[in-house]
mmCIF file of C-alpha atoms in Angstrom:
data_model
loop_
_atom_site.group_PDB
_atom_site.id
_atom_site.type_symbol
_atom_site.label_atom_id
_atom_site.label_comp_id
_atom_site.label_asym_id
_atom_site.label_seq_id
_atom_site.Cartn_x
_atom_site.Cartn_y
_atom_site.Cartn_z
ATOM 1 C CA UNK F 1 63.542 -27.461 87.834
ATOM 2 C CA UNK F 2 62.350 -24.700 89.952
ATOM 3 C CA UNK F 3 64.086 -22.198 92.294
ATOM 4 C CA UNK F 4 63.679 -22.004 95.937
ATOM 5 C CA UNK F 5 63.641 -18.074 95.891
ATOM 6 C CA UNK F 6 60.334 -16.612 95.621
ATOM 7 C CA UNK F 7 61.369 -13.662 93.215
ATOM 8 C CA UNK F 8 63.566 -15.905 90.740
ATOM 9 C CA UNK F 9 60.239 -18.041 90.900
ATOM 10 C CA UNK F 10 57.939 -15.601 89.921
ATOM 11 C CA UNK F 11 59.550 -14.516 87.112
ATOM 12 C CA UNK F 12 59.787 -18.147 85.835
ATOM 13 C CA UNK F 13 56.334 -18.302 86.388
ATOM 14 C CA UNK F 14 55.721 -14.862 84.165
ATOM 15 C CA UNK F 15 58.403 -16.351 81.627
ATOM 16 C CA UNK F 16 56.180 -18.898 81.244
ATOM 17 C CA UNK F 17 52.883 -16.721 80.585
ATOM 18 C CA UNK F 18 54.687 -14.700 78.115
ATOM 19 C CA UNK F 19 56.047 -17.472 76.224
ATOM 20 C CA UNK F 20 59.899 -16.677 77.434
ATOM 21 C CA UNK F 21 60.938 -20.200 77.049
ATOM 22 C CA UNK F 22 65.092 -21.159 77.748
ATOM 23 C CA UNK F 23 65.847 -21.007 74.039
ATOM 24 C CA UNK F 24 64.563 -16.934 74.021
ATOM 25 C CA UNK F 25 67.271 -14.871 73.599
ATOM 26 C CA UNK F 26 67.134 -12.041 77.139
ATOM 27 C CA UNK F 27 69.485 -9.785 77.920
ATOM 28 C CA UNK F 28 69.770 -8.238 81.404
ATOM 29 C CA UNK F 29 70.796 -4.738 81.061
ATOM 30 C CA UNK F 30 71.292 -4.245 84.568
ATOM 31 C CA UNK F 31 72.803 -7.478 85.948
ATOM 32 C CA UNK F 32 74.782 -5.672 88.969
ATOM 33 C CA UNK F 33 76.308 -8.623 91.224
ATOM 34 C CA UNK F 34 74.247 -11.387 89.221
ATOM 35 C CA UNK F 35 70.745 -11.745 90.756
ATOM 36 C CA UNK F 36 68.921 -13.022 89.465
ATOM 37 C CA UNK F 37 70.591 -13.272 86.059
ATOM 38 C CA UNK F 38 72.551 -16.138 87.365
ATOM 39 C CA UNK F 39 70.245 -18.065 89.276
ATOM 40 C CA UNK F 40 68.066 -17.935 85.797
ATOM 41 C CA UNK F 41 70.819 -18.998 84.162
ATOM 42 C CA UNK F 42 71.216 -22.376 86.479
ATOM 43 C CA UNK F 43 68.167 -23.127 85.671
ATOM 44 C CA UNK F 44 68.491 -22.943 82.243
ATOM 45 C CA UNK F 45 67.935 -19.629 80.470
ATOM 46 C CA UNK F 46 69.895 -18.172 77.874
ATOM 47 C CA UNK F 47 70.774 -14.574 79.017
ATOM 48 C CA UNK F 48 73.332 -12.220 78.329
ATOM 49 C CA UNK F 49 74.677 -9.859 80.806
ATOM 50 C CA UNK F 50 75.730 -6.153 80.790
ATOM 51 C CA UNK F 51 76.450 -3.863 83.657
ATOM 52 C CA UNK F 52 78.473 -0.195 84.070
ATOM 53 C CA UNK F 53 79.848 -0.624 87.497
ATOM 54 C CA UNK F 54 83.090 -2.271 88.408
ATOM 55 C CA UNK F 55 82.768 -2.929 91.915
ATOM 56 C CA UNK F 56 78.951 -4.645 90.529
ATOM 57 C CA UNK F 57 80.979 -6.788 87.629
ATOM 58 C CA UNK F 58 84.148 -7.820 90.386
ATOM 59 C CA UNK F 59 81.231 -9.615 92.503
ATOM 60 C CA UNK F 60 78.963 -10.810 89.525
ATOM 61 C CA UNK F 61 82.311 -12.641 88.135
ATOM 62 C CA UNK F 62 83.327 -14.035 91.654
ATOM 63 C CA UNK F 63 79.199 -15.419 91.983
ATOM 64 C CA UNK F 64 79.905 -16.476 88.172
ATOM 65 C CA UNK F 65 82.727 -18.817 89.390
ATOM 66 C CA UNK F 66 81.400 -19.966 92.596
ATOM 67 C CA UNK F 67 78.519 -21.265 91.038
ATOM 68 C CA UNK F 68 80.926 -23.087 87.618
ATOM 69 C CA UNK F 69 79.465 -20.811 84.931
ATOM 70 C CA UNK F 70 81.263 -19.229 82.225
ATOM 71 C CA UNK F 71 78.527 -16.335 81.666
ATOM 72 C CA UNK F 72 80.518 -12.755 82.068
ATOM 73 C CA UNK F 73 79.104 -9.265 82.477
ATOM 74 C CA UNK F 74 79.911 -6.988 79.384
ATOM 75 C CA UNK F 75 80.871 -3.143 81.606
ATOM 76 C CA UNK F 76 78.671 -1.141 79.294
ATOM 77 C CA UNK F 77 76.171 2.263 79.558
ATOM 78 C CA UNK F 78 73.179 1.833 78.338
ATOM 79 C CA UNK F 79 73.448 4.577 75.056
ATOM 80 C CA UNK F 80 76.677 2.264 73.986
ATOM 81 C CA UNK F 81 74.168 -0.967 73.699
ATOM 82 C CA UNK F 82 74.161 -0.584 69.849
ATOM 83 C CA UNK F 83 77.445 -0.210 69.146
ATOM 84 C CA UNK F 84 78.192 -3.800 71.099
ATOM 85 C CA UNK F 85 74.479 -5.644 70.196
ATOM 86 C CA UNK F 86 71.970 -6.168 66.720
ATOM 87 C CA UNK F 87 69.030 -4.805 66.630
ATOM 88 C CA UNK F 88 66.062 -6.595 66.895
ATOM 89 C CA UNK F 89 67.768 -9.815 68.867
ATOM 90 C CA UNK F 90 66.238 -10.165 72.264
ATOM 91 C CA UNK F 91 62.744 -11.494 72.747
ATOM 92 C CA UNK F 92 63.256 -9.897 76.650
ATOM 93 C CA UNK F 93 65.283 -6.904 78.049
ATOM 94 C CA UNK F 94 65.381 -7.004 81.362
ATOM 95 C CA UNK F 95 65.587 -3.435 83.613
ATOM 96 C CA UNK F 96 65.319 -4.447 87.217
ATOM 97 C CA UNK F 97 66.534 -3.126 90.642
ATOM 98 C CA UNK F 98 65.560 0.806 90.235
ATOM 99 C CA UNK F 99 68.058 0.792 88.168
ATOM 100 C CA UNK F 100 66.498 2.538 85.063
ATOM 101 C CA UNK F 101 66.235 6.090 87.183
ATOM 102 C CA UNK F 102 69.962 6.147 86.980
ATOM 103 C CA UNK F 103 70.164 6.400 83.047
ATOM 104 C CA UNK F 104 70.609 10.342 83.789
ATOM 105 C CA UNK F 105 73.237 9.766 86.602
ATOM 106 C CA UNK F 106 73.446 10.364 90.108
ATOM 107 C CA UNK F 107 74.164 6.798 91.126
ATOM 108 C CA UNK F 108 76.952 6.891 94.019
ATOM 109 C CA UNK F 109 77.572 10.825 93.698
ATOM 110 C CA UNK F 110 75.488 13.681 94.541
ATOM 111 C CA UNK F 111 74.581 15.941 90.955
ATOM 112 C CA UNK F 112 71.591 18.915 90.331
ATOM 113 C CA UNK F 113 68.482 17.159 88.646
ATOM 114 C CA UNK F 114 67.998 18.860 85.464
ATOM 115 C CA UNK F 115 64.005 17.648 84.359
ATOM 116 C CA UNK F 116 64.327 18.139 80.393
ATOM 117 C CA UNK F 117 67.795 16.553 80.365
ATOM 118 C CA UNK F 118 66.725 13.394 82.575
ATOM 119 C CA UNK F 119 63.349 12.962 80.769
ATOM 120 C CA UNK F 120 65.358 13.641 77.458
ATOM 121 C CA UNK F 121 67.902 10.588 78.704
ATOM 122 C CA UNK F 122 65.336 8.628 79.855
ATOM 123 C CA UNK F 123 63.245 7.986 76.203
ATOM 124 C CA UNK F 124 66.816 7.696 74.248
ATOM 125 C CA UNK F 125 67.495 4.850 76.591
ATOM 126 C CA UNK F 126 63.992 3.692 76.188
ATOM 127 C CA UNK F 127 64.207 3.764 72.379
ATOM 128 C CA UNK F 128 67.619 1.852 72.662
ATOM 129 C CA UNK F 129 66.003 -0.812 74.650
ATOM 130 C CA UNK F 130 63.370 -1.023 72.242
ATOM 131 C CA UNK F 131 65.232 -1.505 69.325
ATOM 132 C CA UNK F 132 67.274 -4.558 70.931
ATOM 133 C CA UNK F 133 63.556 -6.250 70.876
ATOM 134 C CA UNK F 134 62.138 -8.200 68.547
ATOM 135 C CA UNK F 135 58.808 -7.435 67.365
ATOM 136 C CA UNK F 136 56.565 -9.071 69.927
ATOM 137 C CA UNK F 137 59.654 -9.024 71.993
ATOM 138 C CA UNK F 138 58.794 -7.783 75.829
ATOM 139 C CA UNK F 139 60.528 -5.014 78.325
ATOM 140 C CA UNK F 140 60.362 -5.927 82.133
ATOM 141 C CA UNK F 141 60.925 -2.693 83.600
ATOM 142 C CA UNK F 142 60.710 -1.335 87.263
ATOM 143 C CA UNK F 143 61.206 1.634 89.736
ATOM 144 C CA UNK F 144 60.715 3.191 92.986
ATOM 145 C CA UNK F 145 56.736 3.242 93.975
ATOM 146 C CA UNK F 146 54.959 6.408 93.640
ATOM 147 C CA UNK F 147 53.821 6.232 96.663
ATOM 148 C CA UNK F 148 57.065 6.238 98.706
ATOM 149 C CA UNK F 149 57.699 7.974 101.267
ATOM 150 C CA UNK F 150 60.649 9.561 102.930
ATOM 151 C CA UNK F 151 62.082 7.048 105.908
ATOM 152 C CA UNK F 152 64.826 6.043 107.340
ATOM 153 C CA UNK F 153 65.484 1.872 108.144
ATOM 154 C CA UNK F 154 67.520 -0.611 109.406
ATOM 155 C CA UNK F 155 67.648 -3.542 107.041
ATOM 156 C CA UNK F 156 70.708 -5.489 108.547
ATOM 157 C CA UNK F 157 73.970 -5.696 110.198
ATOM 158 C CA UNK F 158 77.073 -6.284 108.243
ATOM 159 C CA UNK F 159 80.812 -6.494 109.458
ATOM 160 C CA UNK F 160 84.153 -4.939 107.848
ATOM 161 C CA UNK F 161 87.202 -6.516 109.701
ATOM 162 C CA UNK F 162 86.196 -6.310 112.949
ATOM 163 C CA UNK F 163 83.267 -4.151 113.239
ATOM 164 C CA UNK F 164 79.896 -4.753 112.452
ATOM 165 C CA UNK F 165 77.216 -1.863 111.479
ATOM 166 C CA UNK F 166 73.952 -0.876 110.781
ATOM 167 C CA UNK F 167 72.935 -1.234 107.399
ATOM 168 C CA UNK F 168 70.615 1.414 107.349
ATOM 169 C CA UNK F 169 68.476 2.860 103.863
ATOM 170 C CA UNK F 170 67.396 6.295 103.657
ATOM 171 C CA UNK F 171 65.544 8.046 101.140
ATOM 172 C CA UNK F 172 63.941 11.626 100.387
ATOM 173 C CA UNK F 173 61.856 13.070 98.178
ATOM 174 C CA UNK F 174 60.846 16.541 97.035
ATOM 175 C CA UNK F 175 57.987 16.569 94.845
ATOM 176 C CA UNK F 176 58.613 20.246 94.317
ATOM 177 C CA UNK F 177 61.732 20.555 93.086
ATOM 178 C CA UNK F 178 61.096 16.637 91.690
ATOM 179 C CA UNK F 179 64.281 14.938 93.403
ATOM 180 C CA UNK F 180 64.914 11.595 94.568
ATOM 181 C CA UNK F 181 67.976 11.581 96.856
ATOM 182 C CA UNK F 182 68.522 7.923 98.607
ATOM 183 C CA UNK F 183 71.216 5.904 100.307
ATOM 184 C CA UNK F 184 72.798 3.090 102.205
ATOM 185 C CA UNK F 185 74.493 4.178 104.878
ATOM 186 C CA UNK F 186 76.635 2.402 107.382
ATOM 187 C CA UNK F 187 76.246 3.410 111.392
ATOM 188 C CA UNK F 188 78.670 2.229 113.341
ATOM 189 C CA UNK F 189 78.591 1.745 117.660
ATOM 190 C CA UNK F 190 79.190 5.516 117.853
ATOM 191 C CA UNK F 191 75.932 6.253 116.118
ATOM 192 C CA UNK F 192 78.084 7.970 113.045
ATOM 193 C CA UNK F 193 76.431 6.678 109.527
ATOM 194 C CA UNK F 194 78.380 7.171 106.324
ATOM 195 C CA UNK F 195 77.133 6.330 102.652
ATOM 196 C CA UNK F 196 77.271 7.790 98.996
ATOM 197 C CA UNK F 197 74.444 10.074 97.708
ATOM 198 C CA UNK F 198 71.913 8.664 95.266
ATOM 199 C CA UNK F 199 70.262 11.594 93.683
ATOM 200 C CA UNK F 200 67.762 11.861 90.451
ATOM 201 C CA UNK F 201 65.004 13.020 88.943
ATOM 202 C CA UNK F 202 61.866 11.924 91.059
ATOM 203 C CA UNK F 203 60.412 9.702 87.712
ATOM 204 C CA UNK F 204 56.547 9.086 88.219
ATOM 205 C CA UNK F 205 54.808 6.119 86.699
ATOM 206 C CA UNK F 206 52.324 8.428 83.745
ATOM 207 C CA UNK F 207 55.883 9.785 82.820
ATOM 208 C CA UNK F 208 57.506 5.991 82.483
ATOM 209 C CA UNK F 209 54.206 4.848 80.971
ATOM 210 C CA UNK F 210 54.304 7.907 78.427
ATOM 211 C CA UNK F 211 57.461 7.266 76.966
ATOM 212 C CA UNK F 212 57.678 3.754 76.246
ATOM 213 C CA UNK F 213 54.499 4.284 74.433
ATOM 214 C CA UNK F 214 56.131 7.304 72.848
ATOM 215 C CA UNK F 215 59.582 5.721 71.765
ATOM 216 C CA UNK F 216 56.824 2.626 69.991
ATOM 217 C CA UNK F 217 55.964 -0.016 72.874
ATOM 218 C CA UNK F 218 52.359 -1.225 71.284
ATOM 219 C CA UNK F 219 51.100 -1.961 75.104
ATOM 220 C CA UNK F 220 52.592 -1.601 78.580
ATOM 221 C CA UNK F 221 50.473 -3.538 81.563
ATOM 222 C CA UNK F 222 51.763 -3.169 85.526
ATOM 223 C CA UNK F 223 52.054 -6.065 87.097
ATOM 224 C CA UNK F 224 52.483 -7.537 90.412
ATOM 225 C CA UNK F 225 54.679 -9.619 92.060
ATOM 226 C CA UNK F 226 53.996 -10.789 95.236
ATOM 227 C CA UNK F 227 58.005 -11.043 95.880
ATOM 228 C CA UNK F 228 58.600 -7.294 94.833
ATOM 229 C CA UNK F 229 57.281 -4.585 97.829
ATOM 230 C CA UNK F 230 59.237 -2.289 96.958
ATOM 231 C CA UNK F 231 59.294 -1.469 93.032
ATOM 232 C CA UNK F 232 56.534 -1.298 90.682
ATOM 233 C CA UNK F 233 56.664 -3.377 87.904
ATOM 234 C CA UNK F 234 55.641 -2.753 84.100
ATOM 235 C CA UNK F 235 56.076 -4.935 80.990
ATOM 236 C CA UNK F 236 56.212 -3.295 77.973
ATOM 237 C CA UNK F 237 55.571 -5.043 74.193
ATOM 238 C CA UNK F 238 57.085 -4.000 70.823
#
């Protein structure tokens, strides 16, 4: 059975070069509203699901039902995996979305980016996703491009009640002071935009690359997917 989304078919298509069959054991560590943890899991994979948003785990359980399956998102941080999961269990962890710039905070709320405490974060998260991995077992990591570039789009329209808005996503960096700030914001007819602050440490690639290799990854390869334009992508193997 294949999917009819490009991005959830790519990734069966790398399953299948890594030897990530349906009976591997994955975990997604950053399942958010369910994609594309639950369109895997339609078509057959066995993946368990953790998230540490609310508002995330309220729509991943309403997609959960719509679609008749009984998988649930566990709310969890990533430094409480091993009190809740064995070591050495997964033959994938899966760390999609940008998500894994977050491990130091600043998701939804605006915060100072301290450098040794984020990098410091970073690897103990690192070493906790390595340890849920077998040996051979693989890390599909991603985050912002290096390359990016401060802008400002539209990317859609959505409605609340009875208005409908700009969906616009903005983004800064400061490669002095090493900050990522970025957000959605909503602008409504008036031309007034709203959104929460995103803000974190401004995480190149050498520094990702560095510390998986430092917390034991044996080799860590970037790959490309033709679906993903706006994250790079890294596996990592234990």
């Amino acid at each position: 059975m294949k999917s009819d989304i490009p991005y959830v078919s790519e990734l069966k298509d790398l399953f299948d070069q890594t030897k990530i069959t349906k009976q591997s054991h994955i975990i997604d560590v950053s399942a958010g509203t369910g994609f594309p943890a639950l369109e895997l899991i339609e078509l057959g994979y066995n993946i368990d699901c953790m998230d540490a948003m609310d508002d995330e785990i309220a729509v991943f359980t309403k997609k959960a039902k719509k679609k008749g399956l009984k998988t649930r998102c566990k709310k969890l941080t990533w430094l409480e995996i091993p009190k809740h999961y064995k070591k050495e269990d997964y033959n994938l962890v899966f760390c999609r979305g940008n998500s894994f710039i977050y491990a130091a905070g600043g998701w939804n709320r605006a915060q100072g980016v301290d450098k040794k405490k984020s990098l410091e974060i970073y690897e103990k998260t690192l070493k906790v996703f390595y340890n849920l991995l077998e040996d051979g077992g693989t890390l599909y990591i991603d985050k912002f491009k290096d390359s990016e570039k401060p802008h400002k789009t539209k990317v859609g329209v959505v409605q609340i009640k009875d208005k409908k808005y700009d969906l616009i996503f903005y983004n800064e960096v400061n490669k002095k002071s090493k900050e990522r700030y970025a957000a959605m914001l909503l602008r409504d007819e008036n031309g007034v935009e709203k959104g929460l602050p995103n803000m974190t440490y401004l995480l190149d690639g050498k520094e990702l690359i560095a510390m998986m290799k430092k917390v034991g990854f044996k080799k860590v390869k970037k790959i490309t997917l033709e679906s993903e334009g706006h994250f790079d992508v890294w596996l990592a193997t234990k």
